[in-house]
mmCIF file of C-alpha atoms in Angstrom:
data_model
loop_
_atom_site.group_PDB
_atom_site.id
_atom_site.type_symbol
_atom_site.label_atom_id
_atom_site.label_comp_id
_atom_site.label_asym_id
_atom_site.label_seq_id
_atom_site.Cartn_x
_atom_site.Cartn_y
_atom_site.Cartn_z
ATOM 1 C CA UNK A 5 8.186 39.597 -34.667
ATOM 2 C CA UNK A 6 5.033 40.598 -36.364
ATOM 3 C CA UNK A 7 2.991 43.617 -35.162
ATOM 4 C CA UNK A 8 -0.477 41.985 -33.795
ATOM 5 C CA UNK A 9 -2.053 45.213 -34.609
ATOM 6 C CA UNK A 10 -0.614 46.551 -37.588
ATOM 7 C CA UNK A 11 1.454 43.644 -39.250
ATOM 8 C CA UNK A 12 4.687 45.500 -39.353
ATOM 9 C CA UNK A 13 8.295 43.728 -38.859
ATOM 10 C CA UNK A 14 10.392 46.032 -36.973
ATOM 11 C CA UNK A 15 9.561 45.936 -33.585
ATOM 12 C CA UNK A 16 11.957 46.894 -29.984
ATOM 13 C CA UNK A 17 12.335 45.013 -27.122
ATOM 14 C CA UNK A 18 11.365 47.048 -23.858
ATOM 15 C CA UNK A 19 11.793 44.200 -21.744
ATOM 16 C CA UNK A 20 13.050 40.758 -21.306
ATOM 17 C CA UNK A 21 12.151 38.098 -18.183
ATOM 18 C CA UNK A 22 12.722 34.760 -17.616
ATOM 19 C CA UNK A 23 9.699 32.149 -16.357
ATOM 20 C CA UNK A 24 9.290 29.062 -15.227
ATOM 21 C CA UNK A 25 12.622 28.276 -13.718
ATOM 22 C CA UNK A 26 14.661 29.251 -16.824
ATOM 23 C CA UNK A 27 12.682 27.588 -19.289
ATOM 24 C CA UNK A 28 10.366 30.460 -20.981
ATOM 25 C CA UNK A 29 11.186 34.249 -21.765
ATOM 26 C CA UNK A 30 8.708 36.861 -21.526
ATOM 27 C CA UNK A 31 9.449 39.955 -23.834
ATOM 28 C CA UNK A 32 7.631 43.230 -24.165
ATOM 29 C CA UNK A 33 7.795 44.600 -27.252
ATOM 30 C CA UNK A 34 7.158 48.049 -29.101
ATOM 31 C CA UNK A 35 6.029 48.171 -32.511
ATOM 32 C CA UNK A 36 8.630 50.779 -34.144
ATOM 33 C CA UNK A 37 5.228 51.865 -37.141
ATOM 34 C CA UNK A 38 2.509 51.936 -34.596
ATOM 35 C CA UNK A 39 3.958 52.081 -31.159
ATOM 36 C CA UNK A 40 1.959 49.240 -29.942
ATOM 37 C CA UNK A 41 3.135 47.464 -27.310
ATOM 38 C CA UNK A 42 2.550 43.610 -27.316
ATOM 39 C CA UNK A 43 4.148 40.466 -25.098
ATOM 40 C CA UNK A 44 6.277 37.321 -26.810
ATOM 41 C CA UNK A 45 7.001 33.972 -25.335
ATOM 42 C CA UNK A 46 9.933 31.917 -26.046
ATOM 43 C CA UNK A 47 10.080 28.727 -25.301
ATOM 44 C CA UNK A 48 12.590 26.018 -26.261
ATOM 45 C CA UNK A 49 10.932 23.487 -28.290
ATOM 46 C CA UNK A 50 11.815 19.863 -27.191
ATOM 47 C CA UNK A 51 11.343 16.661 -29.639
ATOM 48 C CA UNK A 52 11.038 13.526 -27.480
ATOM 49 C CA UNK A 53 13.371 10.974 -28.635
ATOM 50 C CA UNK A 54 12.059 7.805 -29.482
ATOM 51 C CA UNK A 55 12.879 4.800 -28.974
ATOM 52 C CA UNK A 56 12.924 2.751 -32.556
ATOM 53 C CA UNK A 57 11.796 -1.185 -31.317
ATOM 54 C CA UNK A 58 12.862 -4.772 -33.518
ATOM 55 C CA UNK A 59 8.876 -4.231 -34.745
ATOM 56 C CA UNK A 60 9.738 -0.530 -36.512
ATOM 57 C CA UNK A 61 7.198 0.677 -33.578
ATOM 58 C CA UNK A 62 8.216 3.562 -32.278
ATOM 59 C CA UNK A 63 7.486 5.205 -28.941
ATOM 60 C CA UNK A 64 8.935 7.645 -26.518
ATOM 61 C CA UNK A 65 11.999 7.226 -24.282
ATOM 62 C CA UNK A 66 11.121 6.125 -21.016
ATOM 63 C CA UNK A 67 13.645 6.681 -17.908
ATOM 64 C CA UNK A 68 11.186 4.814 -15.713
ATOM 65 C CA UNK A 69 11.099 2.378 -17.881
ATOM 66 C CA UNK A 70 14.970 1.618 -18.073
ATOM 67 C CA UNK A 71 14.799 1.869 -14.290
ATOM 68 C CA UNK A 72 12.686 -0.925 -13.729
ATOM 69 C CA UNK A 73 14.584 -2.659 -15.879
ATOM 70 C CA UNK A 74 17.579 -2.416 -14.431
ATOM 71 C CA UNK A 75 16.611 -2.914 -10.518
ATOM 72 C CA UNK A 76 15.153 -5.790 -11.739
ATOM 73 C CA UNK A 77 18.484 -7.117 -13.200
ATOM 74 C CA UNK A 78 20.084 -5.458 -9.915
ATOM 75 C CA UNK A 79 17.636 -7.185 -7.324
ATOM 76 C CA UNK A 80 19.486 -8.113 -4.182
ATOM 77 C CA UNK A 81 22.755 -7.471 -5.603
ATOM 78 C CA UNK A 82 24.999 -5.177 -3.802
ATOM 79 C CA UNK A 83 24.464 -1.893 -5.702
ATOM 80 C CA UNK A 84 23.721 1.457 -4.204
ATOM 81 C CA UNK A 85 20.471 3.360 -5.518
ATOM 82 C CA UNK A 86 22.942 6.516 -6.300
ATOM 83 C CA UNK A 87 25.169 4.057 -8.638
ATOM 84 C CA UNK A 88 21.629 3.048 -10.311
ATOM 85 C CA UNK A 89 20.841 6.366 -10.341
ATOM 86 C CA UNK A 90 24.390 7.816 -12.189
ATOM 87 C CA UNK A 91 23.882 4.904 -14.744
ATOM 88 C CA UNK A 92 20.569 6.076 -15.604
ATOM 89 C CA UNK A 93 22.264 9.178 -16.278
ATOM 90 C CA UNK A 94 25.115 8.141 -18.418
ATOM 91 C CA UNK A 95 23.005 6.013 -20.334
ATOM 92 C CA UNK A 96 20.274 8.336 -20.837
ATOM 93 C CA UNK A 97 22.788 10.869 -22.071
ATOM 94 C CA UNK A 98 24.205 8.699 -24.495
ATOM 95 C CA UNK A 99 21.144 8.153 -25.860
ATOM 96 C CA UNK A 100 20.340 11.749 -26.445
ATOM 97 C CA UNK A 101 23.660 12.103 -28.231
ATOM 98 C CA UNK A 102 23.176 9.186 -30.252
ATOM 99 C CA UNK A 103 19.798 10.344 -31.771
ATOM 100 C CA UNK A 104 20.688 14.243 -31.137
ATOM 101 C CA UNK A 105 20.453 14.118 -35.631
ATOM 102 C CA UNK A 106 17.286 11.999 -35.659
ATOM 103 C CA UNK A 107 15.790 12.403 -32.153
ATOM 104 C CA UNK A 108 15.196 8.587 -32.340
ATOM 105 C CA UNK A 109 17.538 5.848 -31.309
ATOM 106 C CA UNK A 110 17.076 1.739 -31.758
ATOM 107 C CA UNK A 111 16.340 -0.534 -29.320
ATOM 108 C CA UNK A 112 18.968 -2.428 -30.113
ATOM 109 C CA UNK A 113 21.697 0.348 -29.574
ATOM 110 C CA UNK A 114 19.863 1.187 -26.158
ATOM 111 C CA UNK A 115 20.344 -2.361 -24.973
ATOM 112 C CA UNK A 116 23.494 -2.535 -25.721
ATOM 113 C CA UNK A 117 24.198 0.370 -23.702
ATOM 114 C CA UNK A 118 22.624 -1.301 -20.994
ATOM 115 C CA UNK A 119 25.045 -4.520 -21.415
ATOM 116 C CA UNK A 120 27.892 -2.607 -21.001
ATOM 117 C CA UNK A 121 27.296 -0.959 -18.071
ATOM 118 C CA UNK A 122 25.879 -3.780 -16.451
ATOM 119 C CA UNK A 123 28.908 -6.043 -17.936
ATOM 120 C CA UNK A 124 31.056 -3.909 -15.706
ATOM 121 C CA UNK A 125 29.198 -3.164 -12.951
ATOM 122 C CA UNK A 126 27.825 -6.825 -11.916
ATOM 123 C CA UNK A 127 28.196 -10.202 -13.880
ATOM 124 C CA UNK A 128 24.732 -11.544 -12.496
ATOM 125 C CA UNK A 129 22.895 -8.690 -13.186
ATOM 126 C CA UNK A 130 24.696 -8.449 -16.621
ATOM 127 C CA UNK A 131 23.638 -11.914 -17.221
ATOM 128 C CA UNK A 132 19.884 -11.546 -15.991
ATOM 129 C CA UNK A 133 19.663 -8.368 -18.299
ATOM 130 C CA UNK A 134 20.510 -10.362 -20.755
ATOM 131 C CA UNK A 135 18.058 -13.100 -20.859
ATOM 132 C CA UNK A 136 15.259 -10.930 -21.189
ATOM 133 C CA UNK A 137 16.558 -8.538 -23.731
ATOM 134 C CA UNK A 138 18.419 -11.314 -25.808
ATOM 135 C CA UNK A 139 15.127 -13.715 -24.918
ATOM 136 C CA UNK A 140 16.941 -16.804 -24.304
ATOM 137 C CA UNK A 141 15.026 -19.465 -25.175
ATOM 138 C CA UNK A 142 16.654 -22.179 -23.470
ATOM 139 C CA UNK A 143 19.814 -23.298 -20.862
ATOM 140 C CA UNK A 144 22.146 -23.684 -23.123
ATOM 141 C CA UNK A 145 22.209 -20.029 -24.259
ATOM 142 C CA UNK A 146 22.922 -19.062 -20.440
ATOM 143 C CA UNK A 147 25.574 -21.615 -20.582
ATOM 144 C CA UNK A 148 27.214 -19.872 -23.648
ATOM 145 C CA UNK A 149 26.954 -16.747 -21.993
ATOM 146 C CA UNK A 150 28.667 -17.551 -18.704
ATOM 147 C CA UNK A 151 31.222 -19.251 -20.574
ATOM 148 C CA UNK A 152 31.595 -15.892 -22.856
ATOM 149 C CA UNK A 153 31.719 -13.877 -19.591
ATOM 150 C CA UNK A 154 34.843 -16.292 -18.300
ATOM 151 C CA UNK A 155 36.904 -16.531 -21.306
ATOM 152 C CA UNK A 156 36.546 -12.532 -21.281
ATOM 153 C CA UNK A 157 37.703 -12.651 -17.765
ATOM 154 C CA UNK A 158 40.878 -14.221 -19.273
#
C-alpha cells in the first residue's frame, strides 16, 4: 500500500479488524520511510451476475424474481415454503457456478434449471412453468407436453 503522505511502498500492519459482519477489514498501517500511520479498507468486490435474456438484454439476477415465479407455478399445490425456499437455493447456486467465469448466465440455461426441479418436484407446477417460459401458443403444445411427461413416466 502506498504511503498517503510520502508515496513510499513498504508499509507495516499495526492492526487488523474485521467490520460489518465479516465483510470489510480495517487495517492500520505504518509507513516503514516516514512513520506515518494511515487506515486501509478491504472489501471483497462482488460482480452481479447477469442474467443474459433471448433479446441479448442483459440485467441482474433477481432471487425475487425467480420466487414469484415459481409460487406462481406452485399456487395451491402442496409444497412447503421451506422446500420453495431450498430450491431457490440450489438453483441460485447453480447459477453462480455456471457464470462463476463470465459472471453472466442465459436465460435459457436458468429456465432450464427451473424445469428440472419443478419436473421432479410437481408435474402441474412443472407444466404451468412451462407455458409461460416456453410461451405456448396454443392447446396442442400442452397436449404434447403432458403426453411427454407420461411417456417419461414409463
Amino acid at each position: 500500500m502506498k504511503c498517503p503522505h510520502c508515496s513510499s511502498p513498504e508499509d507495516k500492519v499495526i492492526e487488523s479488524r474485521t467490520l460489518a459482519e465479516g465483510t470489510a477489514v480495517r487495517r492500520r498501517r505504518e509507513c516503514i520511510s516516514c512513520g506515518f500511520r494511515f487506515t486501509s479498507y478491504e472489501r471483497i468486490e462482488e460482480k452481479p451476475l447477469l442474467v443474459i435474456k433471448s433479446s441479448g438484454r442483459r440485467e441482474p439476477f433477481d432471487r425475487q424474481k425467480l420466487e414469484r415465479g415459481l409460487y406462481r407455478a406452485l399456487e395451491k399445490r402442496p409444497v412447503s415454503r421451506d422446500l420453495v425456499d431450498e430450491i431457490l437455493n440450489q438453483i441460485e447456486d447453480k447459477a453462480s457456478l455456471n457464470g462463476k467465469t463470465t459472471d453472466e448466465i442465459q436465460s435459457s440455461v436458468l429456465g432450464e434449471m427451473i424445469l428440472d426441479q419443478l419436473f421432479n418436484l410437481d408435474k402441474v407446477a412443472y407444466i404451468r412453468f412451462a407455458s409461460v417460459y416456453r410461451n405456448f401458443a396454443n392447446v396442442e403444445e400442452f397436449v404434447a407436453t403432458i403426453r411427454s411427461l407420461g411417456k417419461q413416466k414409463d
